[in-house]
Tab-separated table of C-alpha atoms in Angstrom:
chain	number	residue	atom	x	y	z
A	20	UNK	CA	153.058	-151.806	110.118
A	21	UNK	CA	154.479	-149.332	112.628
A	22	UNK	CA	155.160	-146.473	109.534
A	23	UNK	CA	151.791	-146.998	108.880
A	24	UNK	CA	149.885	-146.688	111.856
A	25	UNK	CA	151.656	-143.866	112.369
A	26	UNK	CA	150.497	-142.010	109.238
A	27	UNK	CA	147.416	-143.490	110.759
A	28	UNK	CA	147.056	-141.712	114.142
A	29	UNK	CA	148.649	-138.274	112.187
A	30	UNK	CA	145.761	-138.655	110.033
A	31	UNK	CA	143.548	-138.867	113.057
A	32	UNK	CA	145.111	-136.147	114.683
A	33	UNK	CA	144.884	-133.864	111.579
A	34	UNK	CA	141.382	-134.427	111.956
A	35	UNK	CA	140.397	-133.732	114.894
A	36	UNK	CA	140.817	-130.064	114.793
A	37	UNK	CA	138.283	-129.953	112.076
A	38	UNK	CA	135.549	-132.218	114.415
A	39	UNK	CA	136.981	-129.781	116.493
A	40	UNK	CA	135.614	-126.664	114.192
A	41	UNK	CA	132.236	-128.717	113.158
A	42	UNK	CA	131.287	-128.796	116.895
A	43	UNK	CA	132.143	-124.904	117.695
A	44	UNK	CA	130.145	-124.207	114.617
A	45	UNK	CA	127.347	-126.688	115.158
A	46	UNK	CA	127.296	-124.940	118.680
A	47	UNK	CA	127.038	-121.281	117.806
A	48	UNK	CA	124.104	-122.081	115.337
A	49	UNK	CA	122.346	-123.974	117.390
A	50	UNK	CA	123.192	-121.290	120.108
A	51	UNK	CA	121.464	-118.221	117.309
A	52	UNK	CA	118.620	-120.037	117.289
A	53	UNK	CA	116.150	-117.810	118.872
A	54	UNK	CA	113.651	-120.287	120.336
A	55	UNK	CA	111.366	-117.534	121.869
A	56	UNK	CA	109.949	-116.744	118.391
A	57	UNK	CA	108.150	-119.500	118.523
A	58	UNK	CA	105.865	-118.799	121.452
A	59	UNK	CA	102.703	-117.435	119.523
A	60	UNK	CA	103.057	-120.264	117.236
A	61	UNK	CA	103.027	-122.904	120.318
A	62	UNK	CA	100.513	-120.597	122.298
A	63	UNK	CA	97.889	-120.687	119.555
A	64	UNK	CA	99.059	-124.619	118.537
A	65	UNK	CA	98.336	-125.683	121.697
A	66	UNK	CA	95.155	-123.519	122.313
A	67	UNK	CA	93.986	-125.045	118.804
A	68	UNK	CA	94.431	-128.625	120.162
A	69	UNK	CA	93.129	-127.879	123.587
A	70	UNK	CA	89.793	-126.240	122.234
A	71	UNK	CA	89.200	-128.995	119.889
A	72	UNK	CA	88.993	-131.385	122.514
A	73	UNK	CA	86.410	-129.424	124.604
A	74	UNK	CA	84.218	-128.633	121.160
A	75	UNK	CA	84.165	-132.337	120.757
A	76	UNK	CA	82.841	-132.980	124.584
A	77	UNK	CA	80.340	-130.455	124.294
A	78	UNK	CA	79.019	-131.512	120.626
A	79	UNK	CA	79.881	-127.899	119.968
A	80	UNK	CA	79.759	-128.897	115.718
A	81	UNK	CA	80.808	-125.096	114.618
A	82	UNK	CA	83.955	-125.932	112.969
A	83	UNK	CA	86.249	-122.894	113.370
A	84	UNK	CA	90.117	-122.131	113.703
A	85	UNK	CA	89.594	-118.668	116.199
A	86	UNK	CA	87.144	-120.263	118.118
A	87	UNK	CA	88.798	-123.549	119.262
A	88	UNK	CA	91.715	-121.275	120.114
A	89	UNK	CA	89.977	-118.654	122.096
A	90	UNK	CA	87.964	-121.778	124.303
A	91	UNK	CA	91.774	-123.320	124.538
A	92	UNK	CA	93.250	-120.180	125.074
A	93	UNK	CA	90.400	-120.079	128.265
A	94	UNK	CA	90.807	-123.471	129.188
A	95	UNK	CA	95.263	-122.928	128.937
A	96	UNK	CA	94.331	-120.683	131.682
A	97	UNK	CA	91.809	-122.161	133.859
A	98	UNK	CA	94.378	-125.111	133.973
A	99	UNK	CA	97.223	-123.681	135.406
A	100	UNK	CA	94.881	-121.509	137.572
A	101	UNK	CA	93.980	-124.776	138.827
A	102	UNK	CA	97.302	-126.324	139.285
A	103	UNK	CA	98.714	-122.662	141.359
A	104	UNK	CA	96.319	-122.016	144.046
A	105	UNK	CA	96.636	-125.522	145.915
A	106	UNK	CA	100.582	-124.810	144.959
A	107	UNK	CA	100.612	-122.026	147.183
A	108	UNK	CA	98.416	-123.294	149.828
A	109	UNK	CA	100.419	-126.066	150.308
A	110	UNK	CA	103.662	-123.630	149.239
A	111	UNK	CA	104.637	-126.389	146.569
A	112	UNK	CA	108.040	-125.751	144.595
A	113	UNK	CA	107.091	-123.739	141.006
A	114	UNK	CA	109.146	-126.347	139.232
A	115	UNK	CA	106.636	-128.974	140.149
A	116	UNK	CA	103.732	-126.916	138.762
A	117	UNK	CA	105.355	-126.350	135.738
A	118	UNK	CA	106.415	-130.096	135.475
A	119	UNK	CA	102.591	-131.453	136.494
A	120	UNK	CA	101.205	-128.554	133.605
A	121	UNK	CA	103.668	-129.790	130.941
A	122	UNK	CA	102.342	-133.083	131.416
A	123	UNK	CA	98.872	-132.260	131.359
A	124	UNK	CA	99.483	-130.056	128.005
A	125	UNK	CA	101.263	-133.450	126.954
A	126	UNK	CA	98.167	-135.209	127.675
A	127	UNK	CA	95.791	-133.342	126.277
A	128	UNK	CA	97.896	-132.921	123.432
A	129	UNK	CA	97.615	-136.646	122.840
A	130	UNK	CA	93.781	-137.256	123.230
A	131	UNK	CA	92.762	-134.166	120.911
A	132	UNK	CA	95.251	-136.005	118.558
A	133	UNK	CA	92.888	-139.243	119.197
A	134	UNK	CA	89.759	-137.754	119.175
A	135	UNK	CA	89.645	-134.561	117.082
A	136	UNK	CA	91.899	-136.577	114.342
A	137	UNK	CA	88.899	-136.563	111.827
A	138	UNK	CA	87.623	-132.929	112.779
A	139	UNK	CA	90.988	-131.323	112.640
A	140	UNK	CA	91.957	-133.000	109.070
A	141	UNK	CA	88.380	-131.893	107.714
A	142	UNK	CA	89.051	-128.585	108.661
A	143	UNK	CA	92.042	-128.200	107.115
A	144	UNK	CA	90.880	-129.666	103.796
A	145	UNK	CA	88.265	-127.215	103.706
A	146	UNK	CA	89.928	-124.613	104.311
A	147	UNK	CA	91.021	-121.910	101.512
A	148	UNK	CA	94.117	-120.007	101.816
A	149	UNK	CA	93.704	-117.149	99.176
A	150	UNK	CA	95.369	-114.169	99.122
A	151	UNK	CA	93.831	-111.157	97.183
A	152	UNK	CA	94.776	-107.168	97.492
A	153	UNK	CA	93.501	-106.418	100.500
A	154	UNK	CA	94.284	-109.030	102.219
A	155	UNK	CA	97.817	-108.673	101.533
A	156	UNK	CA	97.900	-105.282	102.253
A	157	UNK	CA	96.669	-106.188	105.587
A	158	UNK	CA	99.689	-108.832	105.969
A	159	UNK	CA	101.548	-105.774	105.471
A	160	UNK	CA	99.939	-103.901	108.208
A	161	UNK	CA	100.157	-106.535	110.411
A	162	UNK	CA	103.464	-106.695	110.469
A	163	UNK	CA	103.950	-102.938	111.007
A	164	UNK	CA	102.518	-103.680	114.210
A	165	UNK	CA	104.792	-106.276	115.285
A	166	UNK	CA	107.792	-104.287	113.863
A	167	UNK	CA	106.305	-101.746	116.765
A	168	UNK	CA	106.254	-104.149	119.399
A	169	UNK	CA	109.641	-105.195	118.259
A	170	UNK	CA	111.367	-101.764	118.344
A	171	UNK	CA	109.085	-99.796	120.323
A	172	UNK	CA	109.678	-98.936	124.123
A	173	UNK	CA	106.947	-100.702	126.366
A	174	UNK	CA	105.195	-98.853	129.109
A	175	UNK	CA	106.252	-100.637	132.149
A	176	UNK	CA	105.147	-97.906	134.848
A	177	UNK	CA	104.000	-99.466	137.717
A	178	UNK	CA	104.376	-102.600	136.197
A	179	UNK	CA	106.524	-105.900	138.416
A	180	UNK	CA	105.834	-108.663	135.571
A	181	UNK	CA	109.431	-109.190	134.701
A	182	UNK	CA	110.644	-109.087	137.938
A	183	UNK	CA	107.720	-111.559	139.612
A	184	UNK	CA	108.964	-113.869	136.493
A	185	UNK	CA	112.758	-113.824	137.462
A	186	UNK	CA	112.036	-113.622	141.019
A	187	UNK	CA	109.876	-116.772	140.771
A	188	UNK	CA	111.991	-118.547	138.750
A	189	UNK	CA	115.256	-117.935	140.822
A	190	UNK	CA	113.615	-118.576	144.274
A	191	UNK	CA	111.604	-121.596	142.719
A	192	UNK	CA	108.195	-120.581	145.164
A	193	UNK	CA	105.166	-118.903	144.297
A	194	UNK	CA	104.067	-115.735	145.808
A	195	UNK	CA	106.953	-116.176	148.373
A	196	UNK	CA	109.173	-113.415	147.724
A	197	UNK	CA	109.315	-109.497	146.839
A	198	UNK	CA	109.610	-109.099	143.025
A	199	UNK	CA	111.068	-105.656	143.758
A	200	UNK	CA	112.967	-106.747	146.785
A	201	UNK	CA	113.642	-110.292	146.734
A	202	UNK	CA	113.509	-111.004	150.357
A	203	UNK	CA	110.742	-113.080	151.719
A	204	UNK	CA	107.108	-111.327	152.091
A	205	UNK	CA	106.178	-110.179	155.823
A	206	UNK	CA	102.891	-110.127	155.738
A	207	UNK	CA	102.376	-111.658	152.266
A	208	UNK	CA	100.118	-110.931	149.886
A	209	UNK	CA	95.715	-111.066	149.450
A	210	UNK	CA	94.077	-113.768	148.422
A	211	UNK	CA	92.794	-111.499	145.407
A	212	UNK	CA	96.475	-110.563	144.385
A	213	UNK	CA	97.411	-114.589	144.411
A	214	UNK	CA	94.189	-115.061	142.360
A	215	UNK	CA	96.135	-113.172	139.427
A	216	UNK	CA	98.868	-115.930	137.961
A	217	UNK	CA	99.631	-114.415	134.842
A	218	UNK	CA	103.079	-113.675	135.222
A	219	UNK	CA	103.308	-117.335	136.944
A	220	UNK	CA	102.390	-118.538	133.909
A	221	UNK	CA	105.067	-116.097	131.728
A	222	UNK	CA	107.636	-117.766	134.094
A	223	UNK	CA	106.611	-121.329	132.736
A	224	UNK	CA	106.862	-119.941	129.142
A	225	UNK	CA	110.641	-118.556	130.331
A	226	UNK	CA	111.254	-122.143	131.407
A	227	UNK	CA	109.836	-123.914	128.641
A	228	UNK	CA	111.659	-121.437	125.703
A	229	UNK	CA	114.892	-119.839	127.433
A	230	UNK	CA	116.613	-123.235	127.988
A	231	UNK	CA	119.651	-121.758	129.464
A	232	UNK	CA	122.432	-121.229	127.811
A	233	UNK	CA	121.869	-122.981	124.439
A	234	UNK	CA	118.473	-120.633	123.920
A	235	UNK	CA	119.508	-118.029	125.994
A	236	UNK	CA	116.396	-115.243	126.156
A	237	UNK	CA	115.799	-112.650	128.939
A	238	UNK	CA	112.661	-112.247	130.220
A	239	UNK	CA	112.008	-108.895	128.694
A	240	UNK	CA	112.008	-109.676	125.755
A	241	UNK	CA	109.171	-113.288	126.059
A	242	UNK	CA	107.243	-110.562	127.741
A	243	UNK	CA	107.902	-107.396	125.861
A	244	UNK	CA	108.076	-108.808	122.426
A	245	UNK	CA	106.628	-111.747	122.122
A	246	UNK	CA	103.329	-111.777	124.127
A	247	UNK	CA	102.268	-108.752	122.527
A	248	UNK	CA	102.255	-110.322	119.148
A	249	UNK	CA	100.285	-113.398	120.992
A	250	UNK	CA	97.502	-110.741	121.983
A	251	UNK	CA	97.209	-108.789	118.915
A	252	UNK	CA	96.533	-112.798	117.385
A	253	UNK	CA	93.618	-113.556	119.950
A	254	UNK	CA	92.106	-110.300	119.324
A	255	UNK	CA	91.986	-110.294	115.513
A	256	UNK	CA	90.842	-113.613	115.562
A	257	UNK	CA	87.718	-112.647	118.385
A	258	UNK	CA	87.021	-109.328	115.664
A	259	UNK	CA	87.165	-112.127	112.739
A	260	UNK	CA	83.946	-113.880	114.535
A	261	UNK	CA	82.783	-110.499	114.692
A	262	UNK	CA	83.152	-110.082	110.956
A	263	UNK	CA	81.441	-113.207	109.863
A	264	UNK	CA	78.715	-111.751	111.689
A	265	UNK	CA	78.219	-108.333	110.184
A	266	UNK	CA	79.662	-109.262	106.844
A	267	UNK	CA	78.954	-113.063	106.219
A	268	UNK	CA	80.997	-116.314	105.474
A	269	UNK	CA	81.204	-116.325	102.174
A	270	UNK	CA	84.427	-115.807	99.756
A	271	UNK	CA	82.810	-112.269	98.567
A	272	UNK	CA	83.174	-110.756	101.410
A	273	UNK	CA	86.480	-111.762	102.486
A	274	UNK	CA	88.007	-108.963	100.613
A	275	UNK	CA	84.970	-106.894	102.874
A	276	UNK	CA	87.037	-108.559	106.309
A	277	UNK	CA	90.435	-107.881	104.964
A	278	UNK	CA	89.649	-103.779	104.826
A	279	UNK	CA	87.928	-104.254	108.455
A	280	UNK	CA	90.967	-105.599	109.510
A	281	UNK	CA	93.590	-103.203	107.756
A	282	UNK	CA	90.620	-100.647	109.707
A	283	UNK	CA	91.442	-101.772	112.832
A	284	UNK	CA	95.408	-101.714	112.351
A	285	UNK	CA	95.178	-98.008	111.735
A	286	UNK	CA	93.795	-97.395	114.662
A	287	UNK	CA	95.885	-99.458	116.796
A	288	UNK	CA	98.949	-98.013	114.962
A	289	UNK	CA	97.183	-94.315	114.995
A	290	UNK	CA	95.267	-94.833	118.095
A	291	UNK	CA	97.672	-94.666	120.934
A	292	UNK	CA	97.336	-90.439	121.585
A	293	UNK	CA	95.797	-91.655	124.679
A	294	UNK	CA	96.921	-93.914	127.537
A	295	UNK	CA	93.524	-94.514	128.542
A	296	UNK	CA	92.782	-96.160	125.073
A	297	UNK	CA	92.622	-99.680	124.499
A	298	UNK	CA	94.535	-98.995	121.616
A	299	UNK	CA	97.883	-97.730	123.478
A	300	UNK	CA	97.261	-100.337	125.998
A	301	UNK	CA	97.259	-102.924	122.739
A	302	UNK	CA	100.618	-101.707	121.387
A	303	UNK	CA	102.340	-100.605	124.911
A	304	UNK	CA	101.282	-102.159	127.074
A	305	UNK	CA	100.365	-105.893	124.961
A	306	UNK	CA	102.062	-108.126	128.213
A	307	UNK	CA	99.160	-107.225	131.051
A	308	UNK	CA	96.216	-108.614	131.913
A	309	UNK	CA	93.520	-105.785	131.287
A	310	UNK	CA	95.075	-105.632	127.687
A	311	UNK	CA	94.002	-108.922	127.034
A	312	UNK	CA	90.603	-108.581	128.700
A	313	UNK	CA	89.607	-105.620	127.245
A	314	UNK	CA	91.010	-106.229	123.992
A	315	UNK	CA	90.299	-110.647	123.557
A	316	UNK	CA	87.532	-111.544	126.631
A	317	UNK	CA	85.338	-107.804	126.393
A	318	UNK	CA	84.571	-108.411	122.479
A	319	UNK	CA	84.663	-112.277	122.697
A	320	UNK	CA	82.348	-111.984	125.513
A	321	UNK	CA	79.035	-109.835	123.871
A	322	UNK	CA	80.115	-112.205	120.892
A	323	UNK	CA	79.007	-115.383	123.374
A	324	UNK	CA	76.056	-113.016	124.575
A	325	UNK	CA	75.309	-112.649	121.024
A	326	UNK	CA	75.205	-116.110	120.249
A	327	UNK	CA	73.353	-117.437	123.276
A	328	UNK	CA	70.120	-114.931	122.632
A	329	UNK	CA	70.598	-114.866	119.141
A	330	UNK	CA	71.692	-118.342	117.683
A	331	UNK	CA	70.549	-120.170	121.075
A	332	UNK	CA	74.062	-121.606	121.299
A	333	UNK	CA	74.001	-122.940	124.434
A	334	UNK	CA	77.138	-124.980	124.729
A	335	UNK	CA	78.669	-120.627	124.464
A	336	UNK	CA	77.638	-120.486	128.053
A	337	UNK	CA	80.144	-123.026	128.872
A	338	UNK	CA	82.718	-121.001	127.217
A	339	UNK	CA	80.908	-117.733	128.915
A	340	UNK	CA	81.284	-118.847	132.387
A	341	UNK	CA	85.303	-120.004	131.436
A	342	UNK	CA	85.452	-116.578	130.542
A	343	UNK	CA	84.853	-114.824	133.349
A	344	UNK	CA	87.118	-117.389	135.660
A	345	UNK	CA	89.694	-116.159	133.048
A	346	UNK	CA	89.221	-112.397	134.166
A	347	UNK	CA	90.117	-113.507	137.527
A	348	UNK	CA	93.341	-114.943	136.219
A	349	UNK	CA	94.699	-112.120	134.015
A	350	UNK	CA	94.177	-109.685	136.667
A	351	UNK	CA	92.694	-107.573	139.227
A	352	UNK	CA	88.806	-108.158	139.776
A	353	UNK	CA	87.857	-104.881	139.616
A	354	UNK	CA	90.000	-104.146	136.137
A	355	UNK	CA	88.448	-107.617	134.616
A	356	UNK	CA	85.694	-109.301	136.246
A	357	UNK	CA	83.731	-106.297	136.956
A	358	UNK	CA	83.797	-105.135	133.442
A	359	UNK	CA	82.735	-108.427	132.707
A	360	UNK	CA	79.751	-108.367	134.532
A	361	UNK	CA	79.067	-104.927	133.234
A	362	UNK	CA	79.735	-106.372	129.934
A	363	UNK	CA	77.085	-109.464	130.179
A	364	UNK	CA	74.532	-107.445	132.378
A	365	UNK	CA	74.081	-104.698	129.364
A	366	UNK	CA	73.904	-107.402	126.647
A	367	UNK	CA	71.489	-109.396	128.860
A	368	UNK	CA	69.374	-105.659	129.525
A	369	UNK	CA	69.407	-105.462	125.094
A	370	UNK	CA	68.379	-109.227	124.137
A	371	UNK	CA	65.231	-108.857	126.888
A	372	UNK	CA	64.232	-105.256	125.952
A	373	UNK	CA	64.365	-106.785	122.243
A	374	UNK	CA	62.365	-109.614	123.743
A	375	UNK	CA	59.631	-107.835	124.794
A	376	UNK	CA	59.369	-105.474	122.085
A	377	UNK	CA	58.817	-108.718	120.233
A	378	UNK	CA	56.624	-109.650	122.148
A	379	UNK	CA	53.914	-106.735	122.811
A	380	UNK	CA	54.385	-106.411	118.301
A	381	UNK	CA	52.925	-110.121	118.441
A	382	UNK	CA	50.520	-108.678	120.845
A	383	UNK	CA	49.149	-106.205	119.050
């Protein structure tokens, strides 16, 4: 009995060094995983889900995948817009904020689930996923550009993004501290700079994806890399709408979209001579808040112009007005909510001028 339970516990013993190797290996993968890829794919999920659910309130029937995300991708940001400024009135902790916004993502998660079950299915079922020519040669192209986000230098002149993330996230307070400096603020900051809480909300995606140290991720490279390719997403799906408008919905023309798109590549590849173009600012500087007005909310917004006069789609003013609270969030007023204005004044100037041409042709 003894000889054997000691070949026993040497049996044991002999294998623990390989539970021993198991774990360290188990660790390291888990460890490689890189967890921050995944943030375009959650971004637009959760955008998807979030814009389904306000369709269905507003008995908005168009059934389309860039849509719901661009009215969830507005209402993402309206929410935690919502949950920051009584945050720093009352100077509330950030990790609360983020805590109250997961759960409301959680909970809206759950009722578009409930709700939209029927929609979202149909949708998908309907759907077609073929690939011809060009529209591989556009998934090419495509990822040229995020092979140039991925390896080329951003333009970060002037630019405290990554440093407001860490500073928030290491001080835990909102607006609080220097991002440069890291002390506390003297005389603070305007209520128009605390309107902007777009790198507040790249600190809760640096919470929610860099987990410490088992997905370790700087901030850099969520904000460098990865929202970049989340942009380039939002504004080829806002051109897509544009092409079902010019070129049609129907499968003949979907090789007709694919060589629009592969157009528009080229000159965001080709297009970057300038730093005044929208096209450098789209593949340097992807992370800021004018790119993504000027290259998502400008083109989305004479879209919802176009569909209001046009199409009298009026649940789009809904989605109008969300867009130009969004402005407000992404950054400065007079670099987004001005051009905005601009923006819906001109298109509202075109549809009466076509009006009353119209008009005095029934006349005569």
């Amino acid at each position: 009995m003894i000889q054997n339970g000691g070949d026993m516990s040497k049996g044991r013993a002999g294998a623990c060094p390989f539970f021993v190797v198991y774990a360290i290996m188990y660790a390291k993968v888990v460890r490689g995983l890189k967890m921050y890829w995944l943030l375009p794919v959650f971004l637009l999920f959760a955008a998807y889900m979030m814009g389904s659910l306000i369709k269905k309130l507003l008995h908005d029937s168009e059934q389309r995948f860039s849509e719901a995300v661009l009215v969830g991708t507005l209402l993402m940001f309206l929410l935690w817009e919502f949950l920051v400024l009584p945050a720093i009135k009352i100077v509330a902790s950030f990790s609360v904020v983020s805590r109250i916004y997961s759960g409301l993502l959680l909970a809206i998660f759950i009722l578009s689930f409930v709700f939209c079950n029927k929609e979202i299915r149909k949708q998908w079922k309907t759907a077609s996923f073929r690939v011809s020519g060009p529209a591989l040669a556009w998934g090419v192209l495509f990822l040229i550009q995020i092979g140039c986000f991925l390896m080329l230098a951003p333009d970060v002149s002037g630019d405290f993004t990554v440093e407001t993330v860490n500073t928030t996230i290491q001080s835990d307070l909102i607006y609080e501290n220097h991002p440069g400096m890291g002390d506390t603020f003297v005389y603070g900051i305007t209520f128009r700079g605390k309107l902007v809480s777009l790198p507040l909300f790249y600190a809760y995606l640096k919470e929610l994806f860099c987990v410490g140290e088992l997905f370790p991720c700087h901030a850099s490279v969520l904000v460098y890399r990865m929202i970049p390719i989340w942009g380039l997403l939002l504004s080829y799906m806002v051109y897509g709408l544009w092409a079902d408008v010019f070129l049609g919905k129907t499968d003949m023309s979907r090789n007709k979209r694919a060589l629009f798109f592969i157009g528009l590549g080229f000159i965001n590849i080709f297009g970057v001579y300038s730093e005044d173009s929208i096209f450098y600012y789209q593949m340097y500087r992807g992370f800021r808040g004018e790119t993504l007005v000027f290259a998502v909310l400008i083109p989305y917004t004479i879209y919802l112009c176009w569909q209001i006069y046009s199409n009298k789609k009026y649940a789009s003013v809904i989605y109008l007005l969300m867009a130009g609270i969004t402005t407000l969030v992404l950054t400065d007023y007079q670099k987004g909510f001005m051009p905005f204005v601009m923006v819906f004044f001109i298109c509202s100037l075109i549809a009466a001028g076509y009006r009353v041409r119209r008009w005095l042709h029934c006349r005569n």
